[in-house]
Coordinates of C-alpha atoms (C1' of nucleotides) in Angstrom, one line a residue:
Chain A
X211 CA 2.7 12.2 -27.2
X212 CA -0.1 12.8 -25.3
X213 CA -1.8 11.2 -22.4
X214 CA -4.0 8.9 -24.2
X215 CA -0.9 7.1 -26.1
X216 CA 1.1 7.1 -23.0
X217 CA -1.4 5.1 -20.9
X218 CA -1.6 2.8 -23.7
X219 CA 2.0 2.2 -24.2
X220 CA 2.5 2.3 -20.3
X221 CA -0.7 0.3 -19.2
X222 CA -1.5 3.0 -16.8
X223 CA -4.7 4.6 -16.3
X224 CA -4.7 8.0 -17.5
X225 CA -5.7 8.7 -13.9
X226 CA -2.4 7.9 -12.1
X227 CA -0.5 9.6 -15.0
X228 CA -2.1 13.1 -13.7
X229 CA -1.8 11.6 -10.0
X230 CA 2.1 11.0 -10.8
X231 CA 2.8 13.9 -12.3
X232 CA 0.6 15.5 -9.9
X233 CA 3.3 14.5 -7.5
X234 CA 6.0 15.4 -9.0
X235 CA 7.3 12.0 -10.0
X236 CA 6.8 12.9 -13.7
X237 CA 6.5 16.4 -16.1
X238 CA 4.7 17.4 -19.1
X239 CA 4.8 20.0 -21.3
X240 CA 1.5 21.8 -22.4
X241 CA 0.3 22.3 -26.2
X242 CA -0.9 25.3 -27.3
X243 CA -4.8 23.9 -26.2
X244 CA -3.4 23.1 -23.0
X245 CA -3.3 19.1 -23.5
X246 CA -0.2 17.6 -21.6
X247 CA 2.5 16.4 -23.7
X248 CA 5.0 13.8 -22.7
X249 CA 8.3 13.1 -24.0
X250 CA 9.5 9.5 -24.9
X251 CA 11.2 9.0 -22.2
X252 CA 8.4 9.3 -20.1
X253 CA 7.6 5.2 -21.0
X254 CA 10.4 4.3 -19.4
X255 CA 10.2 6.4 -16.5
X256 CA 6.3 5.8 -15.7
X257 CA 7.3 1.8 -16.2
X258 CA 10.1 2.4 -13.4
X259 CA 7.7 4.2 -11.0
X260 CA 4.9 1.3 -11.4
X261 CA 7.8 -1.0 -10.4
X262 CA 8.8 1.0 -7.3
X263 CA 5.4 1.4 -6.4
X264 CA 4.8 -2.0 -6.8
X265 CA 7.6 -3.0 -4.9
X266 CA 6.5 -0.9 -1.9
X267 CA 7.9 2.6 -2.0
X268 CA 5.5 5.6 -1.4
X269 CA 5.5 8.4 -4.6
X270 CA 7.6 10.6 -1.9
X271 CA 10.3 8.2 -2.1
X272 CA 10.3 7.7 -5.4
X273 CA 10.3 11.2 -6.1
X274 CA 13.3 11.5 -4.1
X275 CA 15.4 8.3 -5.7
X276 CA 14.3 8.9 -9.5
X277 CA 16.5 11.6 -10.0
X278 CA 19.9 9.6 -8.9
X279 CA 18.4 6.5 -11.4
X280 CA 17.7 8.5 -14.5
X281 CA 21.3 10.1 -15.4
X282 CA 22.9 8.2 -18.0
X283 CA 25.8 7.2 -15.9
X284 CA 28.4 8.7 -13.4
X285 CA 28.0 12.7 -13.8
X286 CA 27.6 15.3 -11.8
X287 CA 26.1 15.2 -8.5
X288 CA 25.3 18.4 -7.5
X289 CA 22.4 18.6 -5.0
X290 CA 23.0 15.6 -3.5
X291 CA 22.6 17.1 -0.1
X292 CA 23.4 15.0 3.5
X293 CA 19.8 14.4 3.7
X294 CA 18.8 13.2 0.8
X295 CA 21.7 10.4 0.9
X296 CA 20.9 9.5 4.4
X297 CA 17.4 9.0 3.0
X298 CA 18.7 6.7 0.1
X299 CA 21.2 4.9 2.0
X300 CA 17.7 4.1 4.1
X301 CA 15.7 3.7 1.6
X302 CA 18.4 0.9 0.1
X303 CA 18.8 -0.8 3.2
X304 CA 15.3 -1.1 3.5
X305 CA 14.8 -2.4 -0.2
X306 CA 17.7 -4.9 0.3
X307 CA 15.7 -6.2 4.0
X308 CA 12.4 -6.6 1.5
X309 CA 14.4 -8.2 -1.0
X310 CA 15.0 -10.2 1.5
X311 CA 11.9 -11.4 2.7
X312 CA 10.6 -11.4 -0.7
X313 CA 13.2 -14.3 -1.7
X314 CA 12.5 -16.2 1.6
X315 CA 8.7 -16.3 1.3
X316 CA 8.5 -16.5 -2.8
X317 CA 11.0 -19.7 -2.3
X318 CA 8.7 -21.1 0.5
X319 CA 5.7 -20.5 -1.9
X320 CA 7.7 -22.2 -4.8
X321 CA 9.0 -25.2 -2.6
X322 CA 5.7 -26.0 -1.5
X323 CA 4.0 -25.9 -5.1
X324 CA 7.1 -28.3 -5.8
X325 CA 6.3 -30.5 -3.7
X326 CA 3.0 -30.5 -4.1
X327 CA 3.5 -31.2 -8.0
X328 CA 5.9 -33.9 -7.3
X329 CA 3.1 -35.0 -4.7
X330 CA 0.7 -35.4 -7.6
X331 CA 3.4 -36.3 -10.4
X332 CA 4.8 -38.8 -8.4
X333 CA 2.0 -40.5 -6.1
X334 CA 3.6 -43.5 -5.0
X335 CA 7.4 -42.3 -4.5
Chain B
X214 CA 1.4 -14.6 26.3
X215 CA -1.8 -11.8 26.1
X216 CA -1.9 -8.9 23.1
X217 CA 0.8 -6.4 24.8
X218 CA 3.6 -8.8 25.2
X219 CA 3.0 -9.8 21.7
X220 CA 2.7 -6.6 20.6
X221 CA 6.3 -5.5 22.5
X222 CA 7.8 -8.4 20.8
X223 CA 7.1 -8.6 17.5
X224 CA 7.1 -4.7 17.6
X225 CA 3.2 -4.4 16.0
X226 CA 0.6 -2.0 17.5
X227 CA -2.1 -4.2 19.4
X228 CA -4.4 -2.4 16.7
X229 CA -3.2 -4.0 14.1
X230 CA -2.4 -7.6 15.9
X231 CA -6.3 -7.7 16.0
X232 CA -7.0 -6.7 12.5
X233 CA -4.6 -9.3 11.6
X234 CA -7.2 -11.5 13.5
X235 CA -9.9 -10.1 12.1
X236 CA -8.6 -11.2 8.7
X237 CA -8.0 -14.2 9.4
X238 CA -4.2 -13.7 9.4
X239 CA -3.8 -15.4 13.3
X240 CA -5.8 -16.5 15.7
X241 CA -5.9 -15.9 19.6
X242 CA -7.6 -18.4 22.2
X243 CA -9.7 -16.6 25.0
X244 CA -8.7 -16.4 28.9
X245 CA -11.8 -17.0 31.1
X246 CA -11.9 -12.6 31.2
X247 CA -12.0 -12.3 27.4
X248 CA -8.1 -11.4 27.2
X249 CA -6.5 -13.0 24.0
X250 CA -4.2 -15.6 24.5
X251 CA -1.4 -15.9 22.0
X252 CA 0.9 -19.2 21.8
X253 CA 4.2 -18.3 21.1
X254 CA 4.6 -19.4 17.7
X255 CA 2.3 -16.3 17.0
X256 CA 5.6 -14.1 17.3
X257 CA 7.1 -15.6 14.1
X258 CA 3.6 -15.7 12.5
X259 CA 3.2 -11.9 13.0
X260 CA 7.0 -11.1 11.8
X261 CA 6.0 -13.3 8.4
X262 CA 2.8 -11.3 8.0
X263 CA 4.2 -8.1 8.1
X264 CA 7.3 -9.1 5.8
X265 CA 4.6 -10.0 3.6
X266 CA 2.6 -6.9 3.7
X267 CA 5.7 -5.0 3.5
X268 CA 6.1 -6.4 0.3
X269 CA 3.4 -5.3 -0.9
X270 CA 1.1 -8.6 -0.9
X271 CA -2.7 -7.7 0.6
X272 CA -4.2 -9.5 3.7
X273 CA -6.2 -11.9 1.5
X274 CA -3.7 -13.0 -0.2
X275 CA -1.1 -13.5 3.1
X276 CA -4.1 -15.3 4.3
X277 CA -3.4 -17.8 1.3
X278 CA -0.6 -18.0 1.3
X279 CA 0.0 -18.5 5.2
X280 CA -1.1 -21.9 5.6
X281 CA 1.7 -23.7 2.8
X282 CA 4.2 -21.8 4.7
X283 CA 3.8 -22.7 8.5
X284 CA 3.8 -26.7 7.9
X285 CA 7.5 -27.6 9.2
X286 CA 8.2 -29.7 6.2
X287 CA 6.6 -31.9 3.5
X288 CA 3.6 -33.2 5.1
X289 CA 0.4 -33.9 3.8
X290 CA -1.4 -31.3 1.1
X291 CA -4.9 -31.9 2.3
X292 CA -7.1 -28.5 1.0
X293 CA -4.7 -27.6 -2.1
X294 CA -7.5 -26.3 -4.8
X295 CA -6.5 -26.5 -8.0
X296 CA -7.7 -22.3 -7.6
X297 CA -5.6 -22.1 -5.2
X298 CA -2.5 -23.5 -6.6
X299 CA -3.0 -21.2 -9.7
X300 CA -3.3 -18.6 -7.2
X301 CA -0.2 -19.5 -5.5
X302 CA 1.7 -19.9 -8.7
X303 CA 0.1 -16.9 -9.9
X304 CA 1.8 -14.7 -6.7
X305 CA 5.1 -17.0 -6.7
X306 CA 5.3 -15.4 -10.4
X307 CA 4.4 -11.6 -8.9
X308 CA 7.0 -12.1 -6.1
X309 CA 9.6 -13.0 -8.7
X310 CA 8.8 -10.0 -11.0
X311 CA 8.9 -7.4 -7.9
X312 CA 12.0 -9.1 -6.4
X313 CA 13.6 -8.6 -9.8
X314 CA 12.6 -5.2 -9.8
X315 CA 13.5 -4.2 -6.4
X316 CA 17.0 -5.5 -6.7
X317 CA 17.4 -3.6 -9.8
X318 CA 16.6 -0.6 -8.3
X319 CA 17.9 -1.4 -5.0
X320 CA 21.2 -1.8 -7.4
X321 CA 21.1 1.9 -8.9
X322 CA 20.4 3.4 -5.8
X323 CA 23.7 1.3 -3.7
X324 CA 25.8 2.4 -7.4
X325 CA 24.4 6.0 -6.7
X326 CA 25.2 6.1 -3.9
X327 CA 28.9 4.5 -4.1
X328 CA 29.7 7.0 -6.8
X329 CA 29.0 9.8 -5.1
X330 CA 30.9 8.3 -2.3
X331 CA 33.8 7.4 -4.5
X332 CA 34.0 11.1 -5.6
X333 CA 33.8 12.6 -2.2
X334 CA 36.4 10.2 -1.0
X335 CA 38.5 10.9 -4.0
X336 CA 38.1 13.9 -5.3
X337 CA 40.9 14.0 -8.1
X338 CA 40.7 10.4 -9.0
Chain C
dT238 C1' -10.5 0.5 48.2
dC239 C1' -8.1 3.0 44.9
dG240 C1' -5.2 3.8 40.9
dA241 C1' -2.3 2.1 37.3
dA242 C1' -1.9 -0.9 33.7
dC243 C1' -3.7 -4.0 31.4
dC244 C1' -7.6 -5.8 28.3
dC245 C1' -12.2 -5.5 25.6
dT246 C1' -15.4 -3.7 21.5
dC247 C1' -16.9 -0.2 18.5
dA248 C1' -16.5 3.2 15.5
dC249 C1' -14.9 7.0 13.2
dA250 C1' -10.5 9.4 11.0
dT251 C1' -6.6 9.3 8.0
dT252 C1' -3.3 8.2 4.3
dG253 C1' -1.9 6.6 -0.3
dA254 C1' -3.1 4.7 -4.4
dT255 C1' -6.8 4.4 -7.1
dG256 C1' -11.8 4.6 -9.5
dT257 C1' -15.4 7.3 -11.4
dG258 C1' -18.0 10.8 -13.1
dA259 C1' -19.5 15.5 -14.1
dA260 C1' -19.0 19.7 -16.8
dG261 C1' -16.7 21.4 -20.3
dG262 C1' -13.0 22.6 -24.2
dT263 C1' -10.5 20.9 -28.8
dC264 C1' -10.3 18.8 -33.1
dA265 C1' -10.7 16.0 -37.1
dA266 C1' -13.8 13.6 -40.1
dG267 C1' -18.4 13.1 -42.1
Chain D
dC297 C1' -22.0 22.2 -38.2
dT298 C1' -22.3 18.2 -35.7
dT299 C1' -20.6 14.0 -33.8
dG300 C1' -17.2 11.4 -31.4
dA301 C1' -12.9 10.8 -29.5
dC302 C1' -9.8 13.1 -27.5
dC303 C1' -8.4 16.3 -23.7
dT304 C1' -9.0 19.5 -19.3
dT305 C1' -10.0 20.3 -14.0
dC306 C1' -12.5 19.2 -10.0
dA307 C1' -14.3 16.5 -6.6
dC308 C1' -16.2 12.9 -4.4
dA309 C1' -15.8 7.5 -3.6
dT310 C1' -13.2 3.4 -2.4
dC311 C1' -10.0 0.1 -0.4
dA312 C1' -6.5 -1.6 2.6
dA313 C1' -3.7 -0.6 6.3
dT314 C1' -3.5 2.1 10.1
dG315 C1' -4.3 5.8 13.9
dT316 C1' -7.1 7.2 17.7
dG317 C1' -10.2 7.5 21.2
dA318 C1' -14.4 6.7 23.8
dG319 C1' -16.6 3.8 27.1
dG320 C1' -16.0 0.1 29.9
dG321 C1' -14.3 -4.4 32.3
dT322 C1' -10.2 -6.9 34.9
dT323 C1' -6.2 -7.5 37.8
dC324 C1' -2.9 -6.3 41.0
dG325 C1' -0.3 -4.0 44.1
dA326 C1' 0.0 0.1 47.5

DNA sequence: TCGAACCCTCACATTGATGTGAAGGTCAAG
DNA sequence: CTTGACCTTCACATCAATGTGAGGGTTCGA
């Protein structure tokens, strides 16, 4: 497909597609007229890097941690090298610490509109 | 305590302990020489802040958020908007989505990661 | 009284993720 | 053949969170 279609089926701005891919995080083949053409898997793959975006991780990151999350399942893991999986084991820890704080604070925000609703459901309890 | 010792112990750069100030994240009383003036609780507040900026929410919306989390317990609910509930719910919802889709990732990186320790540890299992 | 170590404000620089638009090529349908 | 909807690259703008440093006051101990 070609850029148009896959910002419409990803909801992403044609813009970041060329920024992403610009990157490195994504690839695209050329047609003949030079007009970038994705593969379907690229959906999936632009939907995952939205939601690590999203969730805080920088496009050099991502870049680094897409690779491991694509493959099917257990396979080969050929240039995994000492870096790259002190960076991920980093990179985990810090997701799980955000996790985290994300849970403590969204529950504080949810208890607090609970309350408040039961404030207003419930005026005289 | 003045900016330096806050700064040391929440681990912040006093840069930033004044643009949290400047949006309205936490306030600082004045010593008779100018000097800010931080009561203690300030050390939490900070910590809180930045977990939420880590996770990707934006100063504005910490700076809703903020107040529904600091009141000890169920107290009164005095300036809730019925905008700003919706806003609340609205980022309660967000939280959610990006805490299910860190720990999904967090997941495949920790399985990545386990694998490729698994083979290294057992490299004829 | 001097220097070190604080603090202040102001203001410009940078970085990453984006927005926006210009100048132009491609292609299908009228 | 032209129009409109695509696509291309390039480049400058923006926004939030930060870095950095200038220029200057305060405080305290040697």
């Amino acid at each position: 497909m070609r850029i148009g279609e896959l910002s419409e089926r990803t909801g992403t701005p044609r813009r970041l597609l060329r920024y992403y891919e610009e990157q490195g995080l994504i690839v695209a083949d050329r047609l003949p007229n030079g007009y970038r053409d994705y593969d379907a898997s690229n959906v999936d793959r632009v939907a995952q890097i939205r939601g690590l975006l999203d969730a805080g991780l920088p496009t050099r990151i991502i870049k680094q941690i897409l690779p491991c999350l694509n493959k099917p399942r257990v396979i080969h893991f050929p240039d995994a090298t000492p870096e790259m999986l002190a960076t991920l084991e980093e990179e985990r820890d810090r997701m799980t610490e955000r996790i985290r704080c994300l849970v403590r604070n969204r529950d504080a925000v949810a208890e607090y509109l609970d309350a408040v609703r039961g404030e207003l459901a419930e005026p005289s309890a």
